[in-house]
Amino acid sequence: MSLLAVDHLSSGYAGAVVLREVSLAIAPGEILAVLGKNGMGKSTLLKSVMGFLPKMTGTVAIAGAEATRLAPHRVARLGVGYVAQEKALFQDMSVEENLRLAVRRPDFEAALAEVEASFPFLLQRLKQRAGTLSGGEQKMLLMARSLATGAKLLLVDEITEGLQPSVIDRLAGVIRSARERHGTTMLLVEQHLPFALAVADRWAVLDRGEIAETGATSEPDSRARVLKHLSV
Ligand SMILES: Nc1ncnc2c1ncn2[C@@H]1O[C@H](COP(=O)(O)OP(=O)(O)O)[C@@H](O)[C@H]1O
Ligand SMILES: [Mg+2]
């Protein structure tokens, strides 16, 4: 059974159709990268799956559970974590408060152990105001926070945007190790092709709201096939 099954999903904004009949499935423990130029509907796809946008047609199922019409908090309760493209930290709250708000109380020690396993520097910064972390550190906190919730499916929107290569390498390592330790399934929306090909098992290109092409990252021509869609 797929952990995420999106079937003929169309959605958009106030009557403007953005996603057109998108179908994709992700097996448990699998990482799928969705690539595509700006404005092609990548973020719209994640927002629709998460329940932030109403679906016009089609269905979404999470681990076999019907999720097409659920509100975001109900989708989250099915074990889905979402890392938005726009920074979604409480800037005036501490690192610890940002973690506590995302993780239910009895789980907090386990959550801290997860943070330690992925980004140990954050444990030394628990009292620091999130807004005073660098851009890269804030992205790491966002990633740590969603891993710490123990989500079984993570939807991650352009986590590498604006990051230095060293931070991108670190994120790649954390994502691989989280999958190894917990079998976390992920849908990564990316424009950073080397990162996407390094961490994902399969890729799909979105072009004007439609899936234009898909492949396995193990296929040697993946890079060339994706680039064809990203250039002009
Ligand atoms: N809140 C919104 N209201 C209306 N149109 C939007 C909104 N957000 C995005 N769009 C439009 O939907 C299309 C896809 O956007 P988006 O999903 O953000 O693309 P991507 O993430 O691939 O860059 C674009 O044409 C964009 O202008
Ligand atoms: Mg986007």
Coordinates of N, CA and C and ligand atoms in Angstrom, one line a residue:
M1 N 0.8 -1.2 0.0 CA 0.0 0.0 0.0 C 0.9 1.3 0.0
S2 N 0.4 2.3 -0.7 CA 1.2 3.5 -0.7 C 1.0 4.3 0.6
L3 N 2.1 5.0 1.0 CA 1.9 5.8 2.2 C 1.2 7.1 1.8
L4 N 1.5 7.6 0.6 CA 0.8 8.7 0.0 C 0.3 8.3 -1.4
A5 N -1.0 8.5 -1.6 CA -1.6 8.2 -2.9 C -2.4 9.4 -3.3
V6 N -1.9 10.1 -4.4 CA -2.6 11.3 -4.9 C -3.1 10.8 -6.3
D7 N -4.4 11.0 -6.5 CA -5.1 10.4 -7.7 C -5.9 11.5 -8.4
H8 N -5.4 11.9 -9.6 CA -6.1 12.8 -10.4 C -6.5 14.1 -9.7
L9 N -5.6 14.6 -9.0 CA -5.8 15.8 -8.1 C -5.7 17.1 -9.0
S10 N -6.8 17.9 -8.9 CA -6.8 19.2 -9.5 C -7.1 20.2 -8.4
S11 N -6.4 21.3 -8.4 CA -6.7 22.3 -7.4 C -6.0 23.7 -7.8
G12 N -6.3 24.7 -7.0 CA -5.8 26.0 -7.4 C -6.4 27.1 -6.4
Y13 N -6.6 28.3 -7.0 CA -7.0 29.4 -6.1 C -8.2 30.1 -6.7
A14 N -9.2 30.2 -6.0 CA -10.4 31.0 -6.4 C -10.7 30.8 -7.9
G15 N -10.9 29.6 -8.3 CA -11.3 29.3 -9.6 C -10.2 29.1 -10.6
A16 N -9.0 29.6 -10.3 CA -7.9 29.4 -11.2 C -7.3 28.1 -11.0
V17 N -7.4 27.2 -12.0 CA -6.8 25.9 -11.8 C -5.3 25.9 -12.0
V18 N -4.6 25.4 -11.0 CA -3.1 25.3 -11.1 C -2.7 23.9 -11.3
L19 N -3.1 23.0 -10.4 CA -2.7 21.6 -10.6 C -3.8 20.9 -11.5
R20 N -3.3 20.1 -12.4 CA -4.2 19.5 -13.3 C -4.0 18.0 -13.3
E21 N -5.0 17.3 -12.7 CA -5.0 15.8 -12.7 C -3.7 15.2 -12.3
V22 N -3.2 15.6 -11.2 CA -1.9 15.1 -10.8 C -2.1 13.8 -10.1
S23 N -1.4 12.7 -10.5 CA -1.4 11.5 -9.8 C 0.0 11.1 -9.4
L24 N 0.2 10.7 -8.2 CA 1.5 10.1 -7.8 C 1.3 9.3 -6.5
A25 N 2.2 8.3 -6.4 CA 2.2 7.4 -5.2 C 3.6 7.3 -4.6
I26 N 3.6 7.3 -3.3 CA 4.9 7.1 -2.6 C 4.8 5.9 -1.7
A27 N 5.7 5.0 -1.8 CA 5.7 3.8 -1.0 C 6.2 4.1 0.4
P28 N 5.9 3.3 1.4 CA 6.4 3.6 2.8 C 8.0 3.6 2.7
G29 N 8.5 4.6 3.3 CA 10.0 4.7 3.4 C 10.7 5.3 2.2
E30 N 9.9 5.6 1.2 CA 10.4 6.1 -0.1 C 10.5 7.6 -0.1
I31 N 11.5 8.2 -0.8 CA 11.6 9.6 -0.9 C 11.4 10.0 -2.4
L32 N 10.4 10.8 -2.6 CA 10.1 11.3 -4.0 C 10.5 12.8 -4.0
A33 N 11.3 13.2 -5.0 CA 11.5 14.6 -5.3 C 10.7 15.1 -6.4
V34 N 10.0 16.2 -6.1 CA 9.2 16.9 -7.2 C 9.9 18.1 -7.6
L35 N 10.3 18.2 -8.9 CA 11.1 19.3 -9.4 C 10.3 20.1 -10.4
G36 N 10.8 21.2 -10.8 CA 10.1 22.1 -11.7 C 10.4 23.5 -11.5
K37 N 10.2 24.3 -12.6 CA 10.6 25.7 -12.5 C 9.6 26.4 -11.6
N38 N 9.9 27.7 -11.3 CA 9.1 28.5 -10.5 C 7.7 28.6 -11.1
G39 N 6.7 28.6 -10.2 CA 5.3 28.8 -10.7 C 4.6 27.6 -11.3
M40 N 5.3 26.5 -11.2 CA 4.7 25.3 -11.9 C 3.7 24.5 -11.1
G41 N 3.6 24.9 -9.8 CA 2.5 24.3 -9.0 C 3.1 23.4 -7.9
K42 N 4.4 23.5 -7.6 CA 5.0 22.6 -6.6 C 4.4 22.8 -5.2
S43 N 4.4 24.1 -4.8 CA 3.9 24.5 -3.5 C 2.4 24.2 -3.4
T44 N 1.7 24.5 -4.5 CA 0.3 24.2 -4.5 C 0.0 22.8 -4.3
L45 N 0.8 21.9 -4.8 CA 0.7 20.4 -4.6 C 0.7 20.1 -3.1
L46 N 1.8 20.6 -2.5 CA 1.9 20.3 -1.0 C 0.8 20.9 -0.2
K47 N 0.4 22.1 -0.5 CA -0.7 22.8 0.2 C -2.0 22.0 0.0
S48 N -2.2 21.5 -1.2 CA -3.4 20.7 -1.4 C -3.4 19.4 -0.6
V49 N -2.3 18.7 -0.7 CA -2.2 17.4 0.1 C -2.5 17.7 1.5
M50 N -1.9 18.8 2.1 CA -2.0 19.1 3.5 C -3.4 19.6 3.9
G51 N -4.2 20.0 2.9 CA -5.5 20.4 3.2 C -5.7 21.9 3.4
F52 N -4.6 22.7 3.0 CA -4.7 24.1 3.0 C -5.5 24.7 1.9
L53 N -5.6 23.9 0.8 CA -6.4 24.4 -0.4 C -7.5 23.3 -0.7
P54 N -8.7 23.7 -1.1 CA -9.7 22.7 -1.4 C -9.3 22.0 -2.7
K55 N -9.7 20.7 -2.8 CA -9.4 20.0 -4.1 C -10.6 20.3 -5.0
M56 N -10.3 20.4 -6.3 CA -11.4 20.6 -7.2 C -11.9 19.2 -7.7
T57 N -10.9 18.4 -8.0 CA -11.3 17.0 -8.4 C -10.1 16.1 -7.8
G58 N -10.4 14.8 -7.7 CA -9.3 13.9 -7.3 C -9.4 13.5 -5.9
T59 N -8.5 12.6 -5.5 CA -8.4 12.2 -4.1 C -7.0 12.1 -3.6
V60 N -6.9 12.2 -2.2 CA -5.7 12.0 -1.5 C -5.9 10.9 -0.4
A61 N -5.0 10.0 -0.4 CA -5.1 9.0 0.7 C -3.7 8.9 1.4
I62 N -3.8 8.8 2.7 CA -2.5 8.7 3.5 C -2.6 7.3 4.3
A63 N -1.6 6.5 3.9 CA -1.6 5.1 4.5 C -2.9 4.5 4.4
G64 N -3.6 4.6 3.3 CA -4.9 4.0 3.0 C -6.1 4.8 3.6
A65 N -5.8 5.8 4.4 CA -6.9 6.6 5.0 C -7.3 7.7 4.0
E66 N -8.6 7.8 3.8 CA -9.1 8.9 2.9 C -8.8 10.2 3.5
A67 N -8.2 11.1 2.8 CA -7.8 12.4 3.4 C -8.1 13.6 2.5
T68 N -9.0 13.3 1.5 CA -9.2 14.3 0.5 C -9.8 15.6 1.1
R69 N -10.7 15.5 2.0 CA -11.5 16.6 2.5 C -11.1 17.0 3.9
L70 N -10.0 16.5 4.4 CA -9.6 16.8 5.8 C -8.9 18.2 5.9
A71 N -9.2 18.8 7.0 CA -8.5 20.1 7.4 C -7.1 19.8 7.7
P72 N -6.2 20.8 7.6 CA -4.8 20.6 7.9 C -4.5 19.9 9.2
H73 N -5.2 20.3 10.3 CA -4.8 19.6 11.6 C -5.2 18.2 11.6
R74 N -6.2 17.8 10.9 CA -6.6 16.4 10.8 C -5.6 15.6 9.9
V75 N -5.1 16.2 8.9 CA -4.1 15.6 8.0 C -2.8 15.4 8.9
A76 N -2.5 16.4 9.7 CA -1.3 16.3 10.6 C -1.5 15.1 11.5
R77 N -2.7 14.9 12.0 CA -3.0 13.8 13.0 C -2.8 12.5 12.3
L78 N -2.9 12.4 11.0 CA -2.6 11.1 10.3 C -1.1 10.8 10.2
G79 N -0.3 11.8 10.8 CA 1.2 11.6 10.8 C 1.9 12.3 9.7
V80 N 1.3 13.4 9.2 CA 2.0 14.1 8.1 C 2.6 15.4 8.7
G81 N 3.8 15.6 8.4 CA 4.5 16.9 8.8 C 4.7 17.7 7.5
Y82 N 4.7 19.1 7.7 CA 4.8 20.0 6.6 C 5.9 21.0 6.9
V83 N 6.9 21.1 6.0 CA 7.9 22.2 6.2 C 7.6 23.2 5.0
A84 N 7.0 24.3 5.4 CA 6.5 25.3 4.3 C 7.7 26.0 3.7
Q85 N 7.5 26.5 2.5 CA 8.6 27.2 1.8 C 8.9 28.5 2.5
E86 N 7.9 29.2 2.9 CA 8.1 30.4 3.6 C 8.4 30.0 5.1
K87 N 9.4 30.7 5.7 CA 9.8 30.4 7.0 C 8.7 30.4 8.0
A88 N 8.5 29.3 8.7 CA 7.3 29.2 9.6 C 7.7 29.1 11.0
L89 N 8.7 29.8 11.5 CA 9.1 29.7 12.9 C 8.4 30.9 13.6
F90 N 8.2 30.8 14.9 CA 7.9 31.9 15.7 C 9.1 32.7 16.0
Q91 N 9.4 33.8 15.3 CA 10.6 34.5 15.4 C 11.0 35.0 16.8
D92 N 9.9 35.4 17.5 CA 10.2 36.0 18.9 C 10.2 35.0 20.0
M93 N 10.0 33.7 19.6 CA 10.1 32.7 20.6 C 11.4 32.0 20.6
S94 N 11.7 31.3 21.6 CA 13.0 30.6 21.7 C 13.0 29.3 20.8
V95 N 14.2 28.8 20.6 CA 14.3 27.5 19.9 C 13.4 26.4 20.6
E96 N 13.6 26.4 21.9 CA 12.8 25.4 22.7 C 11.3 25.6 22.6
E97 N 10.8 26.8 22.7 CA 9.4 27.1 22.5 C 8.9 26.7 21.2
N98 N 9.7 26.9 20.1 CA 9.3 26.5 18.8 C 9.2 25.0 18.7
L99 N 10.1 24.3 19.4 CA 10.0 22.8 19.4 C 8.8 22.4 20.2
R100 N 8.6 23.0 21.4 CA 7.5 22.5 22.3 C 6.1 22.7 21.6
L101 N 6.0 23.8 20.8 CA 4.7 24.1 20.2 C 4.4 23.0 19.1
A102 N 5.4 22.4 18.6 CA 5.2 21.4 17.5 C 5.0 20.0 18.1
V103 N 5.6 19.8 19.3 CA 5.7 18.4 19.8 C 4.8 18.3 21.0
R104 N 4.0 17.3 21.1 CA 3.1 17.2 22.3 C 4.0 16.8 23.5
R105 N 3.6 17.4 24.7 CA 4.4 17.4 25.9 C 5.1 16.0 26.3
P106 N 4.3 14.9 26.4 CA 4.9 13.7 26.9 C 6.1 13.2 26.0
D107 N 6.1 13.7 24.8 CA 7.1 13.3 23.8 C 8.3 14.1 23.8
F108 N 8.4 15.2 24.7 CA 9.4 16.2 24.5 C 10.8 15.7 24.6
E109 N 11.0 14.7 25.6 CA 12.4 14.2 25.7 C 12.8 13.4 24.5
A110 N 11.9 12.6 23.9 CA 12.2 11.9 22.7 C 12.4 12.9 21.6
A111 N 11.7 14.0 21.6 CA 11.9 15.0 20.5 C 13.3 15.6 20.6
L112 N 13.7 15.9 21.8 CA 15.0 16.5 22.0 C 16.1 15.5 21.6
A113 N 15.9 14.2 21.8 CA 16.9 13.2 21.4 C 16.9 13.1 19.9
E114 N 15.8 13.4 19.2 CA 15.8 13.4 17.8 C 16.5 14.6 17.2
V115 N 16.3 15.8 17.9 CA 17.0 17.0 17.6 C 18.5 16.8 17.7
E116 N 18.9 16.1 18.8 CA 20.3 15.8 19.1 C 20.9 15.0 18.0
A117 N 20.1 14.0 17.5 CA 20.6 13.1 16.5 C 20.8 13.8 15.1
S118 N 20.0 14.8 14.9 CA 20.0 15.4 13.6 C 20.9 16.7 13.6
F119 N 20.5 17.7 14.5 CA 21.3 18.9 14.5 C 21.7 19.3 16.0
P120 N 22.7 18.6 16.5 CA 23.1 18.7 17.9 C 23.3 20.2 18.3
F121 N 23.7 21.1 17.4 CA 24.0 22.5 17.8 C 22.8 23.1 18.4
L122 N 21.6 22.7 18.0 CA 20.4 23.3 18.4 C 20.2 23.1 19.9
L123 N 20.7 22.0 20.5 CA 20.6 21.8 21.9 C 21.3 22.9 22.8
Q124 N 22.4 23.4 22.2 CA 23.1 24.5 22.9 C 22.4 25.8 22.7
R125 N 21.4 25.9 21.8 CA 20.7 27.1 21.5 C 19.3 27.1 21.9
L126 N 18.9 26.2 22.8 CA 17.5 26.1 23.2 C 16.8 27.4 23.7
K127 N 17.6 28.2 24.4 CA 17.1 29.5 24.9 C 17.2 30.6 24.0
Q128 N 17.9 30.4 22.8 CA 18.1 31.5 21.9 C 16.8 31.8 21.1
R129 N 16.5 33.1 20.9 CA 15.4 33.5 20.1 C 15.5 33.0 18.7
A130 N 14.5 32.4 18.1 CA 14.6 31.7 16.8 C 15.0 32.8 15.7
G131 N 14.4 34.0 15.9 CA 14.7 35.0 14.9 C 16.1 35.5 14.8
T132 N 16.9 35.1 15.8 CA 18.3 35.5 15.8 C 19.2 34.4 15.2
L133 N 18.6 33.3 14.9 CA 19.4 32.2 14.2 C 19.7 32.7 12.7
S134 N 20.8 32.2 12.1 CA 21.0 32.6 10.7 C 19.9 31.9 9.9
G135 N 19.9 32.3 8.6 CA 18.9 31.6 7.7 C 19.0 30.1 7.6
G136 N 20.3 29.7 7.5 CA 20.5 28.2 7.4 C 20.2 27.5 8.7
E137 N 20.5 28.2 9.9 CA 20.1 27.6 11.2 C 18.6 27.5 11.3
Q138 N 17.9 28.5 10.8 CA 16.4 28.5 10.9 C 15.9 27.3 10.1
K139 N 16.5 27.1 8.9 CA 16.0 25.9 8.1 C 16.3 24.6 8.8
M140 N 17.4 24.6 9.5 CA 17.7 23.3 10.3 C 16.8 23.1 11.4
L141 N 16.4 24.2 12.1 CA 15.4 24.1 13.1 C 14.0 23.7 12.6
L142 N 13.6 24.2 11.4 CA 12.4 23.8 10.8 C 12.4 22.3 10.5
M143 N 13.5 21.8 10.0 CA 13.7 20.4 9.7 C 13.7 19.6 10.9
A144 N 14.4 20.0 11.9 CA 14.5 19.3 13.2 C 13.1 19.2 13.8
R145 N 12.4 20.3 13.8 CA 11.1 20.4 14.4 C 10.1 19.3 13.7
S146 N 10.2 19.2 12.4 CA 9.2 18.3 11.8 C 9.7 16.8 12.0
L147 N 11.0 16.6 12.1 CA 11.5 15.3 12.4 C 11.1 14.9 13.8
A148 N 11.2 15.9 14.7 CA 10.9 15.6 16.1 C 9.5 15.3 16.4
T149 N 8.6 15.6 15.5 CA 7.2 15.3 15.7 C 6.9 13.8 15.5
G150 N 7.9 13.1 14.9 CA 7.7 11.7 14.6 C 6.8 11.4 13.5
A151 N 6.6 12.4 12.6 CA 5.8 12.2 11.4 C 6.2 11.1 10.6
K152 N 5.3 10.3 10.0 CA 5.7 9.2 9.1 C 5.8 9.7 7.7
L153 N 5.1 10.8 7.4 CA 5.2 11.4 6.0 C 5.6 12.8 6.2
L154 N 6.7 13.3 5.5 CA 7.1 14.7 5.6 C 6.9 15.3 4.2
L155 N 6.3 16.4 4.1 CA 6.2 17.2 2.9 C 7.1 18.4 3.1
V156 N 8.1 18.5 2.3 CA 9.2 19.5 2.5 C 9.3 20.4 1.3
D157 N 9.1 21.7 1.5 CA 9.0 22.6 0.3 C 10.3 23.5 0.2
E158 N 11.2 23.1 -0.7 CA 12.4 23.8 -1.0 C 13.2 24.2 0.2
I159 N 13.6 23.2 1.0 CA 14.3 23.4 2.2 C 15.7 24.0 1.9
T160 N 16.2 23.7 0.7 CA 17.6 24.2 0.3 C 17.7 25.6 -0.2
E161 N 16.5 26.2 -0.4 CA 16.5 27.6 -1.0 C 17.3 28.6 -0.2
G162 N 18.3 29.2 -0.9 CA 19.1 30.2 -0.3 C 20.2 29.7 0.7
L163 N 20.4 28.4 0.7 CA 21.4 27.8 1.7 C 22.7 27.6 1.1
Q164 N 23.8 27.7 1.9 CA 25.2 27.5 1.5 C 25.3 26.0 1.3
P165 N 26.2 25.6 0.4 CA 26.5 24.2 0.0 C 26.7 23.3 1.3
S166 N 27.5 23.9 2.3 CA 27.8 23.1 3.4 C 26.5 22.7 4.2
V167 N 25.6 23.6 4.3 CA 24.3 23.4 5.0 C 23.4 22.4 4.2
I168 N 23.5 22.5 2.9 CA 22.7 21.6 2.0 C 23.3 20.2 2.2
D169 N 24.6 20.0 2.2 CA 25.2 18.7 2.5 C 24.7 18.1 3.8
R170 N 24.7 19.0 4.8 CA 24.3 18.5 6.1 C 22.8 18.1 6.1
L171 N 22.0 18.9 5.5 CA 20.5 18.5 5.4 C 20.4 17.2 4.7
A172 N 21.2 17.0 3.6 CA 21.1 15.7 2.9 C 21.4 14.5 3.8
G173 N 22.5 14.7 4.6 CA 22.8 13.6 5.5 C 21.8 13.4 6.5
V174 N 21.2 14.4 7.1 CA 20.1 14.3 8.1 C 18.9 13.6 7.5
I175 N 18.5 14.0 6.3 CA 17.3 13.3 5.7 C 17.6 11.8 5.4
R176 N 18.8 11.5 4.9 CA 19.1 10.1 4.7 C 19.0 9.3 6.0
S177 N 19.6 9.9 7.1 CA 19.7 9.2 8.3 C 18.4 9.1 9.0
A178 N 17.5 10.1 8.9 CA 16.2 10.0 9.4 C 15.4 8.9 8.8
R179 N 15.5 8.8 7.5 CA 14.8 7.7 6.8 C 15.4 6.4 7.2
E180 N 16.7 6.2 7.4 CA 17.3 5.0 7.8 C 16.8 4.6 9.2
R181 N 16.7 5.6 10.1 CA 16.4 5.3 11.5 C 14.9 5.1 11.7
H182 N 14.1 5.8 11.0 CA 12.6 5.8 11.3 C 11.8 5.3 10.1
G183 N 12.4 5.1 8.9 CA 11.7 4.8 7.7 C 10.7 5.9 7.3
T184 N 11.1 7.1 7.6 CA 10.2 8.3 7.2 C 10.1 8.4 5.7
T185 N 8.8 8.5 5.3 CA 8.5 8.7 3.9 C 8.5 10.2 3.6
M186 N 9.1 10.6 2.4 CA 9.1 12.1 2.2 C 8.8 12.4 0.7
L187 N 8.1 13.6 0.7 CA 7.9 14.2 -0.6 C 8.7 15.6 -0.6
L188 N 9.8 15.6 -1.3 CA 10.6 16.8 -1.3 C 10.4 17.6 -2.5
V189 N 9.9 18.9 -2.4 CA 9.8 19.8 -3.5 C 11.1 20.5 -3.6
E190 N 11.8 20.5 -4.7 CA 13.1 21.0 -4.8 C 13.4 21.7 -6.1
Q191 N 14.3 22.7 -6.1 CA 14.9 23.2 -7.3 C 16.3 22.9 -7.4
H192 N 16.9 22.4 -6.3 CA 18.3 22.1 -6.2 C 18.5 20.6 -6.7
L193 N 18.9 20.5 -8.0 CA 18.9 19.2 -8.6 C 19.9 18.2 -8.0
P194 N 21.1 18.6 -7.7 CA 22.1 17.6 -7.1 C 21.6 17.1 -5.8
F195 N 21.0 18.0 -5.0 CA 20.5 17.6 -3.7 C 19.3 16.6 -3.9
A196 N 18.4 16.9 -4.8 CA 17.2 16.1 -5.0 C 17.7 14.7 -5.5
L197 N 18.6 14.7 -6.4 CA 19.0 13.4 -7.0 C 19.8 12.6 -5.9
A198 N 20.5 13.3 -5.0 CA 21.3 12.6 -4.0 C 20.4 12.0 -2.9
V199 N 19.3 12.6 -2.6 CA 18.5 12.1 -1.4 C 17.3 11.2 -1.8
A200 N 16.8 11.5 -3.0 CA 15.5 10.9 -3.4 C 15.7 9.5 -4.1
D201 N 14.7 8.7 -4.0 CA 14.7 7.4 -4.8 C 14.1 7.6 -6.2
R202 N 13.1 8.5 -6.3 CA 12.5 8.7 -7.5 C 12.2 10.2 -7.7
W203 N 12.1 10.7 -8.9 CA 11.8 12.1 -9.2 C 10.6 12.2 -10.1
A204 N 9.9 13.4 -10.0 CA 8.8 13.7 -10.9 C 9.0 15.2 -11.3
V205 N 8.8 15.6 -12.5 CA 8.8 17.0 -12.9 C 7.4 17.5 -13.1
L206 N 7.1 18.6 -12.4 CA 5.8 19.3 -12.6 C 6.0 20.4 -13.7
D207 N 5.2 20.4 -14.7 CA 5.3 21.5 -15.7 C 3.9 22.0 -15.9
R208 N 3.7 23.3 -15.6 CA 2.4 23.9 -15.7 C 1.3 23.1 -15.0
G209 N 1.6 22.6 -13.8 CA 0.5 21.9 -13.1 C 0.3 20.4 -13.4
E210 N 1.1 19.9 -14.4 CA 1.0 18.5 -14.8 C 2.3 17.8 -14.5
I211 N 2.2 16.5 -14.2 CA 3.4 15.7 -14.1 C 3.9 15.4 -15.6
A212 N 5.1 16.0 -15.9 CA 5.6 15.9 -17.3 C 6.4 14.6 -17.5
E213 N 7.1 14.2 -16.4 CA 8.0 13.1 -16.6 C 8.4 12.6 -15.2
T214 N 8.6 11.3 -15.1 CA 9.1 10.7 -13.8 C 10.2 9.7 -14.1
G215 N 11.0 9.4 -13.1 CA 12.1 8.4 -13.2 C 12.6 8.1 -11.9
A216 N 13.6 7.1 -11.9 CA 14.3 6.7 -10.7 C 15.6 7.4 -10.7
T217 N 16.0 7.9 -9.5 CA 17.3 8.6 -9.5 C 18.5 7.7 -9.8
S218 N 18.3 6.4 -9.7 CA 19.4 5.5 -10.0 C 19.6 5.4 -11.5
E219 N 18.7 5.8 -12.3 CA 18.9 5.8 -13.8 C 19.9 6.9 -14.1
P220 N 20.9 6.5 -14.9 CA 22.1 7.4 -15.2 C 21.7 8.7 -16.0
D221 N 20.6 8.6 -16.7 CA 20.2 9.8 -17.5 C 19.2 10.7 -16.7
S222 N 19.0 10.5 -15.4 CA 18.0 11.3 -14.7 C 18.3 12.8 -14.8
R223 N 19.6 13.1 -14.5 CA 20.0 14.5 -14.5 C 19.6 15.2 -15.8
A224 N 20.0 14.6 -16.9 CA 19.7 15.2 -18.2 C 18.2 15.3 -18.5
R225 N 17.5 14.3 -18.1 CA 16.0 14.3 -18.3 C 15.3 15.3 -17.5
V226 N 15.8 15.6 -16.3 CA 15.2 16.6 -15.5 C 15.6 18.0 -16.0
L227 N 16.9 18.2 -16.4 CA 17.4 19.5 -16.8 C 16.6 20.0 -18.1
K228 N 16.3 19.0 -18.9 CA 15.5 19.3 -20.1 C 14.2 20.2 -19.8
H229 N 13.6 19.9 -18.6 CA 12.4 20.6 -18.2 C 12.7 21.9 -17.5
L230 N 13.9 21.9 -16.9 CA 14.2 23.1 -16.0 C 14.8 24.3 -16.9
S231 N 15.4 24.0 -18.0 CA 16.0 25.0 -18.8 C 14.9 25.5 -19.8
V232 N 14.8 26.8 -19.8 CA 13.7 27.6 -20.6 C 12.4 26.9 -20.6
Ligands
LIG1 N1 -2.3 32.5 -3.1 C1 -2.3 32.4 -4.4 N2 -3.4 33.0 -5.1 C2 -3.5 32.9 -6.4 N3 -2.6 32.3 -7.2 C3 -1.5 31.7 -6.6 C4 -1.3 31.7 -5.2 N4 -0.2 31.1 -4.9 C5 0.3 30.7 -6.1 N5 -0.4 31.0 -7.1 C6 -0.2 30.8 -8.5 O1 -0.2 29.4 -8.7 C7 0.8 29.0 -9.6 C8 1.7 28.0 -9.0 O2 2.3 28.5 -7.8 P1 3.2 27.6 -6.9 O3 2.5 26.4 -6.5 O4 3.6 28.5 -5.7 O5 4.5 27.3 -7.8 P2 5.9 26.7 -7.4 O6 5.9 26.3 -6.0 O7 6.1 25.6 -8.3 O8 6.9 27.9 -7.7 C9 1.5 30.3 -10.0 O9 1.0 30.7 -11.3 C10 1.2 31.2 -8.9 O10 1.2 32.5 -9.4
MG2 MG 7.0 27.0 -4.4

